[in-house]
Tab-separated table of C-alpha atoms in Angstrom:
chain	number	residue	atom	x	y	z
A	1	UNK	CA	-31.686	-30.307	11.470
A	2	UNK	CA	-30.527	-31.911	14.736
A	3	UNK	CA	-27.543	-30.831	16.803
A	4	UNK	CA	-25.341	-33.680	15.548
A	5	UNK	CA	-25.842	-32.614	11.928
A	6	UNK	CA	-25.110	-28.984	12.782
A	7	UNK	CA	-21.861	-29.959	14.507
A	8	UNK	CA	-20.892	-32.167	11.568
A	9	UNK	CA	-21.500	-29.371	9.057
A	10	UNK	CA	-19.562	-26.924	11.236
A	11	UNK	CA	-16.603	-29.315	11.450
A	12	UNK	CA	-16.642	-29.841	7.688
A	13	UNK	CA	-16.710	-26.066	7.111
A	14	UNK	CA	-13.877	-25.597	9.599
A	15	UNK	CA	-11.810	-28.288	7.872
A	16	UNK	CA	-12.367	-26.718	4.449
A	17	UNK	CA	-11.411	-23.271	5.773
A	18	UNK	CA	-8.316	-24.677	7.481
A	19	UNK	CA	-7.169	-26.535	4.362
A	20	UNK	CA	-7.787	-23.502	2.172
A	21	UNK	CA	-5.831	-21.291	4.588
A	22	UNK	CA	-2.920	-23.709	4.704
A	23	UNK	CA	-2.937	-23.999	0.914
A	24	UNK	CA	-2.863	-20.220	0.503
A	25	UNK	CA	-0.056	-19.933	3.033
A	26	UNK	CA	1.902	-22.632	1.199
A	27	UNK	CA	1.430	-20.912	-2.156
A	28	UNK	CA	2.478	-17.572	-0.646
A	29	UNK	CA	5.605	-19.162	0.813
A	30	UNK	CA	6.527	-20.703	-2.532
A	31	UNK	CA	5.942	-17.510	-4.532
A	32	UNK	CA	7.327	-15.036	-2.000
A	33	UNK	CA	10.994	-15.493	-2.902
A	34	UNK	CA	10.513	-15.445	-6.721
A	35	UNK	CA	8.328	-12.331	-6.492
A	36	UNK	CA	10.904	-10.585	-4.304
A	37	UNK	CA	13.627	-11.578	-6.783
A	38	UNK	CA	11.668	-10.144	-9.722
A	39	UNK	CA	10.985	-6.914	-7.828
A	40	UNK	CA	14.648	-6.552	-6.887
A	41	UNK	CA	15.691	-7.164	-10.495
A	42	UNK	CA	13.220	-4.515	-11.664
A	43	UNK	CA	14.792	-2.041	-9.220
A	44	UNK	CA	18.315	-2.868	-10.381
A	45	UNK	CA	17.250	-2.469	-14.014
A	46	UNK	CA	15.719	0.921	-13.181
A	47	UNK	CA	18.934	1.981	-11.439
A	48	UNK	CA	20.995	1.047	-14.492
A	49	UNK	CA	18.573	2.792	-16.822
A	50	UNK	CA	19.212	6.095	-15.049
A	51	UNK	CA	22.911	5.495	-14.352
A	52	UNK	CA	24.315	3.515	-17.266
A	53	UNK	CA	27.915	4.245	-16.306
A	54	UNK	CA	27.630	2.860	-12.773
A	55	UNK	CA	28.904	-0.620	-11.976
A	56	UNK	CA	27.453	-0.851	-8.468
A	57	UNK	CA	24.653	0.627	-6.383
A	58	UNK	CA	25.237	0.882	-2.644
A	59	UNK	CA	22.715	1.428	0.125
A	60	UNK	CA	22.996	4.556	2.219
A	61	UNK	CA	23.220	4.646	5.970
A	62	UNK	CA	19.687	4.137	7.248
A	63	UNK	CA	17.547	7.278	7.000
A	64	UNK	CA	14.117	7.216	8.715
A	65	UNK	CA	11.188	7.712	6.336
A	66	UNK	CA	10.082	10.643	8.517
A	67	UNK	CA	13.303	12.461	7.604
A	68	UNK	CA	12.503	12.255	3.903
A	69	UNK	CA	8.943	13.368	4.606
A	70	UNK	CA	10.309	16.385	6.461
A	71	UNK	CA	12.597	17.256	3.545
A	72	UNK	CA	9.686	17.158	1.093
A	73	UNK	CA	7.479	19.182	3.435
A	74	UNK	CA	10.197	21.831	3.760
A	75	UNK	CA	10.339	22.005	-0.042
A	76	UNK	CA	6.569	22.509	-0.166
A	77	UNK	CA	5.974	19.131	-1.802
A	78	UNK	CA	2.893	17.098	-0.875
A	79	UNK	CA	1.632	13.575	-1.580
A	80	UNK	CA	5.002	12.122	-2.614
A	81	UNK	CA	6.936	9.386	-0.831
A	82	UNK	CA	10.574	8.329	-1.063
A	83	UNK	CA	10.788	4.574	-1.480
A	84	UNK	CA	14.526	4.070	-1.765
A	85	UNK	CA	17.814	5.959	-2.162
A	86	UNK	CA	21.084	4.377	-3.300
A	87	UNK	CA	24.496	5.664	-4.305
A	88	UNK	CA	25.667	5.010	-7.858
A	89	UNK	CA	29.308	3.923	-7.850
A	90	UNK	CA	31.894	3.348	-10.570
A	91	UNK	CA	35.213	1.742	-9.739
A	92	UNK	CA	34.529	2.490	-6.092
A	93	UNK	CA	33.989	6.187	-6.817
A	94	UNK	CA	30.752	7.981	-6.015
A	95	UNK	CA	28.871	9.168	-9.116
A	96	UNK	CA	25.550	10.378	-7.721
A	97	UNK	CA	22.261	9.130	-6.303
A	98	UNK	CA	19.310	7.144	-7.545
A	99	UNK	CA	16.145	8.229	-5.740
A	100	UNK	CA	12.997	6.120	-6.095
A	101	UNK	CA	9.823	8.149	-5.704
A	102	UNK	CA	6.164	7.216	-5.315
A	103	UNK	CA	4.022	10.006	-6.748
A	104	UNK	CA	0.658	9.530	-5.086
A	105	UNK	CA	-1.317	11.950	-7.240
A	106	UNK	CA	-1.262	10.358	-10.669
A	107	UNK	CA	-4.568	10.351	-12.544
A	108	UNK	CA	-4.828	6.558	-12.249
A	109	UNK	CA	-3.125	6.158	-8.865
A	110	UNK	CA	0.462	5.879	-7.672
A	111	UNK	CA	3.344	6.273	-10.128
A	112	UNK	CA	6.604	4.755	-8.918
A	113	UNK	CA	9.842	5.614	-10.661
A	114	UNK	CA	13.576	6.063	-10.142
A	115	UNK	CA	15.478	9.281	-10.807
A	116	UNK	CA	19.215	9.327	-11.479
A	117	UNK	CA	21.026	12.469	-10.298
A	118	UNK	CA	24.741	13.010	-10.880
A	119	UNK	CA	26.839	14.432	-8.065
A	120	UNK	CA	26.819	17.848	-9.779
A	121	UNK	CA	22.994	17.892	-9.657
A	122	UNK	CA	22.348	16.996	-13.300
A	123	UNK	CA	19.386	14.662	-13.777
A	124	UNK	CA	20.368	11.663	-15.911
A	125	UNK	CA	16.773	10.637	-16.492
A	126	UNK	CA	13.891	8.648	-15.039
A	127	UNK	CA	12.839	4.998	-15.183
A	128	UNK	CA	9.259	4.045	-14.365
A	129	UNK	CA	8.698	0.988	-12.166
A	130	UNK	CA	4.891	1.016	-11.990
A	131	UNK	CA	2.152	3.145	-13.532
A	132	UNK	CA	-1.570	2.731	-14.147
A	133	UNK	CA	-2.478	5.835	-16.133
A	134	UNK	CA	-4.916	6.037	-19.054
A	135	UNK	CA	-3.808	4.162	-22.183
A	136	UNK	CA	-2.881	6.511	-25.006
A	137	UNK	CA	-2.699	9.480	-22.626
A	138	UNK	CA	-0.993	9.258	-19.240
A	139	UNK	CA	0.752	6.016	-20.201
A	140	UNK	CA	2.811	8.105	-22.617
A	141	UNK	CA	4.856	9.007	-19.539
A	142	UNK	CA	6.730	5.774	-20.275
A	143	UNK	CA	7.743	7.013	-23.720
A	144	UNK	CA	11.085	8.578	-24.603
A	145	UNK	CA	9.432	11.771	-25.895
A	146	UNK	CA	8.195	12.672	-22.418
A	147	UNK	CA	11.092	11.239	-20.448
A	148	UNK	CA	13.577	13.238	-22.545
A	149	UNK	CA	12.356	16.285	-20.598
A	150	UNK	CA	14.451	14.976	-17.702
A	151	UNK	CA	17.403	13.487	-19.589
A	152	UNK	CA	20.763	15.182	-19.006
A	153	UNK	CA	19.034	18.276	-17.645
A	154	UNK	CA	20.206	20.450	-14.777
A	155	UNK	CA	17.677	22.632	-12.983
A	156	UNK	CA	16.875	23.515	-9.405
A	157	UNK	CA	13.248	22.697	-10.175
A	158	UNK	CA	11.264	21.322	-13.116
A	159	UNK	CA	8.044	23.011	-14.234
A	160	UNK	CA	5.330	21.720	-16.584
A	161	UNK	CA	4.605	23.892	-19.589
A	162	UNK	CA	2.130	23.587	-22.460
A	163	UNK	CA	4.073	25.849	-24.792
A	164	UNK	CA	7.074	23.586	-25.367
A	165	UNK	CA	10.258	23.056	-23.381
A	166	UNK	CA	12.489	26.055	-24.145
A	167	UNK	CA	15.158	25.433	-21.495
A	168	UNK	CA	16.380	22.907	-18.922
A	169	UNK	CA	13.703	22.654	-16.270
A	170	UNK	CA	10.816	23.079	-18.701
A	171	UNK	CA	8.691	19.939	-19.067
A	172	UNK	CA	6.542	19.682	-22.173
A	173	UNK	CA	3.216	18.315	-20.897
A	174	UNK	CA	1.727	15.177	-22.417
A	175	UNK	CA	-1.269	16.243	-24.513
A	176	UNK	CA	-4.467	15.363	-22.635
A	177	UNK	CA	-2.539	14.165	-19.577
A	178	UNK	CA	-1.550	17.253	-17.618
A	179	UNK	CA	-2.243	15.542	-14.279
A	180	UNK	CA	0.175	12.722	-15.104
A	181	UNK	CA	2.777	15.195	-16.383
A	182	UNK	CA	2.556	17.239	-13.177
A	183	UNK	CA	2.687	14.150	-10.947
A	184	UNK	CA	5.883	12.849	-12.560
A	185	UNK	CA	7.458	16.312	-12.644
A	186	UNK	CA	6.702	16.853	-8.960
A	187	UNK	CA	8.225	13.443	-8.265
A	188	UNK	CA	11.448	14.490	-9.990
A	189	UNK	CA	11.464	17.657	-7.865
A	190	UNK	CA	11.021	15.442	-4.797
A	191	UNK	CA	14.091	13.455	-5.818
A	192	UNK	CA	16.059	16.684	-6.284
A	193	UNK	CA	15.000	17.946	-2.838
A	194	UNK	CA	16.235	14.718	-1.242
A	195	UNK	CA	19.458	14.812	-3.276
A	196	UNK	CA	20.188	18.389	-2.211
A	197	UNK	CA	19.470	17.603	1.442
A	198	UNK	CA	21.629	14.482	1.545
A	199	UNK	CA	24.458	16.215	-0.316
A	200	UNK	CA	24.382	19.100	2.163
A	201	UNK	CA	24.287	16.752	5.163
A	202	UNK	CA	27.032	14.516	3.758
A	203	UNK	CA	26.281	11.210	2.056
A	204	UNK	CA	27.226	8.109	4.015
A	205	UNK	CA	27.045	4.533	2.806
A	206	UNK	CA	26.011	1.620	5.008
A	207	UNK	CA	28.637	1.288	7.715
A	208	UNK	CA	29.130	5.026	8.038
A	209	UNK	CA	31.564	5.378	5.115
A	210	UNK	CA	31.413	8.925	3.736
A	211	UNK	CA	31.628	9.606	-0.010
A	212	UNK	CA	33.143	12.563	-1.817
């Protein structure tokens, strides 16, 4: 193959790569907004699932991710992340917090879910945003039977048990999915740690407005 042919082939390959790159960029631009809209709607639905009485969810004054990490570390909690925290409001009155947690130690990977916590510390419940656990086992974390462990329960900490939930704070493990059960339970404890810290420090909405 002579030099002219090599250059021609290289130019053709470059053109194909350029067109493909532009096409991908165009598709990404078109789909970016709809995807973001769907994700935001999923978050709002999760918020309402754990705070049915709220009519609005307001962002808090910006808190660095490192602060949340420090709170979890102080509580002895590892491998969890705090994705989002918002205040649940009703008629302009503060009702509690919704804390979105990413539990990084699920059996099948990350489990992302929101936890609703009333201002008196009672957990309203949880709403799962994403989960990839084993079908018929860990995926049962999405079912009411398991999630009822956290519904209208008040405890300083939740603990997984295999002998049945006898009191608030006991979490009846999913049969054959102890890892999933522990990951979600630890995530709820992460949300409680953040709630307690923010409540102690004083909750402020965007703009520095304090809530009571």
